[in-house]
Amino acid sequence: MVRFIAGSIAFAAALAGAAALSPAYIYKFDASNAAGVDGSIRVKYAGKDSSTATITAKLDFSGVDKAAIQAFDGNCTEAVTSYKWHIHTKWNSTLTSDAFKQCSNAATDNHFDPLRACGPASEFIAEPACKAKSLTYACSATNYTANPLVCEKGDLSGKFGAFSVKETTTVSGKWTDKHFPLVSKGSPTWSIVLHAVCGTQAPRIACAVMQKQQNGYKEVQSEASTTDNDGKKQSEQRTDGYTVGEQKSKRCAKH
């Protein structure tokens, strides 16, 4: 019994050490206050000083009220076909996830962009040089693979693709980013904002603030064991150009 207890303590200590060496964070969306979006986006670093991170997303958009989106943005008259996602630099809500006005530019600011890749929604877009550079911004999975400097650090949909809801309202994916923002560069005010793409419009409809997972290693490892196959297939989108939901639909059509 003593040996078993000692072994259990050693195992727990090993997990705690692994968690410290592999920091993990979660952006959790609660359907009750995040415009009907439910689920999470998790980030697990390869190490505390590593820029390599695994991003795992599991989101359910079935509870989103399309009428509420149109009421919020009268220009969003077409069906929502996908959701873009980005890391934004501010958080002003008292909740850990929120919607609409609480995800606005005033509340969450723009995309995290420390190296000034300068997309149209860069945190530095007010600078004349960044504004001029934004006219030729061309972040895509293919371009990012060839040159990581073409994408804002926070432009996740540019790097990995938007969440497509053309065929399904639930999406999942797993990606490895070798150039993710370092843990030391992170901020408790970071948030992930979801934009509903409806025609040429993309209003911000839901957002969630970054939270550290105290037992992140155990939780993320457990989830990864059930999503390895999906994760491997989703990573293929970086070369074939399909968004998350479309890639899954394309696979199903082949079988």
Short mmCIF file of C-alpha atoms in Angstrom, two decimals:
data_model
loop_
_atom_site.label_atom_id
_atom_site.label_comp_id
_atom_site.label_asym_id
_atom_site.label_seq_id
_atom_site.Cartn_x
_atom_site.Cartn_y
_atom_site.Cartn_z
CA MET A 1 0.00 0.00 0.00
CA VAL A 2 2.81 2.40 0.98
CA ARG A 3 4.58 1.61 -2.27
CA PHE A 4 1.36 2.24 -4.25
CA ILE A 5 0.80 5.60 -2.52
CA ALA A 6 4.40 6.61 -3.11
CA GLY A 7 4.06 5.66 -6.76
CA SER A 8 0.87 7.68 -7.08
CA ILE A 9 2.52 10.73 -5.52
CA ALA A 10 5.48 10.40 -7.87
CA PHE A 11 3.15 10.11 -10.87
CA ALA A 12 1.20 13.20 -9.76
CA ALA A 13 4.45 15.10 -9.30
CA ALA A 14 5.56 14.06 -12.77
CA LEU A 15 2.29 15.35 -14.24
CA ALA A 16 2.66 18.62 -12.37
CA GLY A 17 6.19 18.98 -13.67
CA ALA A 18 5.04 18.24 -17.20
CA ALA A 19 2.29 20.86 -16.87
CA ALA A 20 4.85 23.43 -15.80
CA LEU A 21 7.09 22.53 -18.74
CA SER A 22 4.19 22.42 -21.21
CA PRO A 23 1.94 25.40 -20.39
CA ALA A 24 -1.63 25.15 -21.62
CA TYR A 25 -4.34 27.76 -22.05
CA ILE A 26 -8.02 27.64 -22.90
CA TYR A 27 -10.47 30.03 -24.53
CA LYS A 28 -13.86 28.70 -23.47
CA PHE A 29 -17.11 29.80 -25.12
CA ASP A 30 -20.31 29.48 -23.08
CA ALA A 31 -23.43 29.35 -25.25
CA SER A 32 -25.42 31.25 -22.61
CA ASN A 33 -23.38 34.42 -23.07
CA ALA A 34 -21.32 33.91 -26.25
CA ALA A 35 -24.11 34.36 -28.83
CA GLY A 36 -24.93 30.65 -28.72
CA VAL A 37 -21.39 29.44 -29.46
CA ASP A 38 -20.35 26.54 -27.24
CA GLY A 39 -16.99 24.84 -26.87
CA SER A 40 -13.35 25.77 -26.57
CA ILE A 41 -10.06 26.49 -28.25
CA ARG A 42 -7.04 25.14 -26.40
CA VAL A 43 -3.38 26.01 -26.81
CA LYS A 44 -0.65 23.70 -25.46
CA TYR A 45 2.99 24.70 -25.77
CA ALA A 46 5.78 22.21 -26.40
CA GLY A 47 7.69 23.89 -23.57
CA LYS A 48 7.65 27.02 -21.45
CA ASP A 49 10.18 28.75 -23.70
CA SER A 50 8.98 27.21 -26.96
CA SER A 51 7.23 28.91 -29.86
CA THR A 52 5.76 25.58 -30.94
CA ALA A 53 2.18 25.10 -29.83
CA THR A 54 -0.67 22.72 -30.59
CA ILE A 55 -4.03 24.40 -31.09
CA THR A 56 -7.12 22.24 -30.62
CA ALA A 57 -10.59 23.57 -31.41
CA LYS A 58 -13.98 22.01 -30.66
CA LEU A 59 -16.90 24.35 -31.26
CA ASP A 60 -20.65 23.98 -31.67
CA PHE A 61 -22.43 26.75 -33.59
CA SER A 62 -25.88 25.12 -33.58
CA GLY A 63 -27.15 27.51 -30.91
CA VAL A 64 -26.22 30.69 -32.76
CA ASP A 65 -29.24 32.92 -33.40
CA LYS A 66 -28.87 34.21 -36.96
CA ALA A 67 -31.59 36.80 -36.36
CA ALA A 68 -29.55 38.21 -33.47
CA ILE A 69 -26.53 38.57 -35.77
CA GLN A 70 -28.62 40.44 -38.33
CA ALA A 71 -30.09 42.64 -35.60
CA PHE A 72 -26.56 43.47 -34.44
CA ASP A 73 -25.22 44.08 -37.96
CA GLY A 74 -27.86 45.04 -40.49
CA ASN A 75 -25.40 44.44 -43.34
CA CYS A 76 -25.17 40.74 -42.47
CA THR A 77 -28.14 39.69 -44.62
CA GLU A 78 -26.70 36.56 -46.23
CA ALA A 79 -26.32 33.14 -44.59
CA VAL A 80 -23.32 32.66 -42.32
CA THR A 81 -20.95 30.27 -44.10
CA SER A 82 -17.93 30.32 -41.81
CA TYR A 83 -16.35 31.90 -38.77
CA LYS A 84 -12.96 33.60 -38.77
CA TRP A 85 -10.92 33.54 -35.57
CA HIS A 86 -8.14 35.74 -34.29
CA ILE A 87 -6.22 36.58 -31.11
CA HIS A 88 -7.15 40.10 -29.98
CA THR A 89 -5.21 42.14 -27.46
CA LYS A 90 -7.78 43.45 -24.95
CA TRP A 91 -10.57 42.23 -22.67
CA ASN A 92 -13.07 44.40 -20.82
CA SER A 93 -15.91 42.00 -19.98
CA THR A 94 -16.47 40.71 -16.44
CA LEU A 95 -17.28 37.30 -17.98
CA THR A 96 -14.88 34.78 -19.50
CA SER A 97 -16.84 34.74 -22.76
CA ASP A 98 -19.16 37.32 -24.23
CA ALA A 99 -20.86 38.51 -27.41
CA PHE A 100 -21.51 41.33 -29.85
CA LYS A 101 -20.65 44.76 -28.33
CA GLN A 102 -18.39 43.17 -25.73
CA CYS A 103 -16.31 41.78 -28.62
CA SER A 104 -16.13 45.11 -30.47
CA ASN A 105 -12.97 47.00 -31.33
CA ALA A 106 -13.48 49.19 -28.27
CA ALA A 107 -13.72 46.10 -26.03
CA THR A 108 -11.14 43.70 -27.53
CA ASP A 109 -9.07 45.94 -29.85
CA ASN A 110 -7.43 44.40 -32.94
CA HIS A 111 -5.22 41.43 -33.84
CA PHE A 112 -2.02 40.65 -31.92
CA ASP A 113 0.70 41.65 -34.39
CA PRO A 114 4.05 42.29 -32.65
CA LEU A 115 6.11 41.89 -35.85
CA ARG A 116 3.85 44.21 -37.84
CA ALA A 117 2.70 41.88 -40.60
CA CYS A 118 -0.05 44.49 -40.82
CA GLY A 119 -3.34 42.99 -41.89
CA PRO A 120 -6.37 45.30 -42.13
CA ALA A 121 -7.16 44.65 -38.45
CA SER A 122 -3.62 44.76 -37.04
CA GLU A 123 -3.17 46.34 -33.61
CA PHE A 124 -0.89 48.83 -35.40
CA ILE A 125 -3.19 49.65 -38.32
CA ALA A 126 -3.34 53.31 -37.23
CA GLU A 127 0.33 53.71 -38.13
CA PRO A 128 0.70 55.07 -41.71
CA ALA A 129 3.37 52.50 -42.63
CA CYS A 130 1.24 49.63 -41.34
CA LYS A 131 -1.84 50.97 -43.11
CA ALA A 132 0.06 51.07 -46.41
CA LYS A 133 1.43 47.55 -45.85
CA SER A 134 -2.06 46.20 -45.16
CA LEU A 135 -3.01 46.78 -48.80
CA THR A 136 -0.84 43.83 -49.82
CA TYR A 137 -1.44 41.59 -46.78
CA ALA A 138 -1.67 38.00 -48.01
CA CYS A 139 -1.84 35.62 -45.07
CA SER A 140 -2.83 32.07 -46.03
CA ALA A 141 -1.88 28.58 -44.92
CA THR A 142 0.37 28.13 -47.95
CA ASN A 143 2.06 31.51 -47.61
CA TYR A 144 2.50 31.05 -43.86
CA THR A 145 4.24 27.71 -44.37
CA ALA A 146 6.64 29.34 -46.82
CA ASN A 147 7.21 32.48 -44.75
CA PRO A 148 5.72 32.91 -41.25
CA LEU A 149 6.33 36.66 -41.37
CA VAL A 150 3.48 37.17 -43.85
CA CYS A 151 0.85 36.54 -41.14
CA GLU A 152 -0.01 38.42 -37.99
CA LYS A 153 0.77 36.27 -34.96
CA GLY A 154 -2.88 36.51 -34.02
CA ASP A 155 -4.40 35.77 -37.45
CA LEU A 156 -5.40 32.17 -36.75
CA SER A 157 -7.95 31.84 -39.54
CA GLY A 158 -5.38 33.20 -41.98
CA LYS A 159 -2.86 30.57 -40.87
CA PHE A 160 -5.19 27.59 -40.52
CA GLY A 161 -8.47 28.42 -42.26
CA ALA A 162 -11.87 29.63 -41.09
CA PHE A 163 -14.38 27.35 -39.35
CA SER A 164 -16.76 26.35 -42.15
CA VAL A 165 -20.41 25.76 -41.24
CA LYS A 166 -21.70 25.13 -44.76
CA GLU A 167 -22.25 21.42 -44.10
CA THR A 168 -22.23 21.14 -40.30
CA THR A 169 -22.68 23.34 -37.24
CA THR A 170 -20.01 21.55 -35.22
CA VAL A 171 -16.36 21.94 -36.08
CA SER A 172 -13.12 20.54 -34.75
CA GLY A 173 -9.51 20.76 -35.72
CA LYS A 174 -5.96 20.39 -34.48
CA TRP A 175 -2.92 22.25 -35.74
CA THR A 176 0.73 22.66 -34.80
CA ASP A 177 2.12 26.17 -35.11
CA LYS A 178 5.91 26.44 -34.89
CA HIS A 179 5.75 30.23 -34.67
CA PHE A 180 3.05 30.79 -32.05
CA PRO A 181 3.49 33.76 -29.65
CA LEU A 182 5.77 32.83 -26.76
CA VAL A 183 4.30 32.24 -23.32
CA SER A 184 6.35 35.20 -22.08
CA LYS A 185 4.63 37.46 -24.63
CA GLY A 186 1.15 36.43 -23.54
CA SER A 187 -1.25 38.67 -21.69
CA PRO A 188 -4.25 37.92 -19.44
CA THR A 189 -6.21 40.30 -21.68
CA TRP A 190 -5.73 38.18 -24.80
CA SER A 191 -8.97 36.93 -26.29
CA ILE A 192 -10.08 34.94 -29.30
CA VAL A 193 -12.79 36.67 -31.28
CA LEU A 194 -15.09 34.84 -33.71
CA HIS A 195 -16.31 36.70 -36.79
CA ALA A 196 -19.44 35.45 -38.59
CA VAL A 197 -18.77 35.54 -42.34
CA CYS A 198 -21.95 36.45 -44.22
CA GLY A 199 -21.24 37.50 -47.78
CA THR A 200 -18.72 40.36 -47.67
CA GLN A 201 -19.41 41.11 -44.00
CA ALA A 202 -17.73 39.56 -40.96
CA PRO A 203 -19.14 41.01 -37.73
CA ARG A 204 -17.62 40.05 -34.39
CA ILE A 205 -20.22 37.94 -32.64
CA ALA A 206 -18.46 36.00 -29.87
CA CYS A 207 -15.26 36.18 -27.87
CA ALA A 208 -13.50 34.41 -25.00
CA VAL A 209 -10.61 35.47 -22.78
CA MET A 210 -7.46 33.40 -22.29
CA GLN A 211 -7.37 31.27 -19.14
CA LYS A 212 -4.43 29.24 -17.90
CA GLN A 213 -5.11 25.54 -17.34
CA GLN A 214 -3.62 24.55 -14.01
CA ASN A 215 -3.80 20.87 -14.98
CA GLY A 216 -3.44 21.73 -18.64
CA TYR A 217 -1.02 18.93 -19.53
CA LYS A 218 -3.39 16.19 -18.35
CA GLU A 219 -6.49 17.73 -19.95
CA VAL A 220 -4.93 18.57 -23.29
CA GLN A 221 -3.13 15.24 -23.54
CA SER A 222 -6.41 13.40 -22.84
CA GLU A 223 -8.25 15.33 -25.53
CA ALA A 224 -5.43 14.90 -28.04
CA SER A 225 -5.68 11.13 -27.71
CA THR A 226 -9.24 11.29 -29.01
CA THR A 227 -8.59 13.81 -31.77
CA ASP A 228 -5.33 12.62 -33.31
CA ASN A 229 -7.03 11.30 -36.45
CA ASP A 230 -9.06 14.47 -36.97
CA GLY A 231 -6.03 16.56 -36.15
CA LYS A 232 -3.93 14.81 -38.75
CA LYS A 233 -6.58 15.22 -41.41
CA GLN A 234 -7.28 18.83 -40.49
CA SER A 235 -3.60 19.67 -40.91
CA GLU A 236 -3.95 18.67 -44.55
CA GLN A 237 -5.96 21.82 -45.16
CA ARG A 238 -2.73 23.80 -45.00
CA THR A 239 -1.92 22.55 -48.49
CA ASP A 240 -5.31 21.90 -50.07
CA GLY A 241 -6.98 25.21 -49.17
CA TYR A 242 -10.14 23.81 -47.55
CA THR A 243 -11.54 25.29 -44.38
CA VAL A 244 -12.13 23.05 -41.38
CA GLY A 245 -15.71 21.94 -42.04
CA GLU A 246 -15.19 21.64 -45.80
CA GLN A 247 -12.21 19.33 -45.33
CA LYS A 248 -14.35 16.97 -43.21
CA SER A 249 -17.22 17.07 -45.73
CA LYS A 250 -14.84 16.33 -48.61
CA ARG A 251 -13.54 13.26 -46.79
CA CYS A 252 -17.06 12.00 -46.13
CA ALA A 253 -18.00 12.39 -49.79
CA LYS A 254 -15.18 10.06 -50.81
CA HIS A 255 -16.44 7.15 -48.68
#
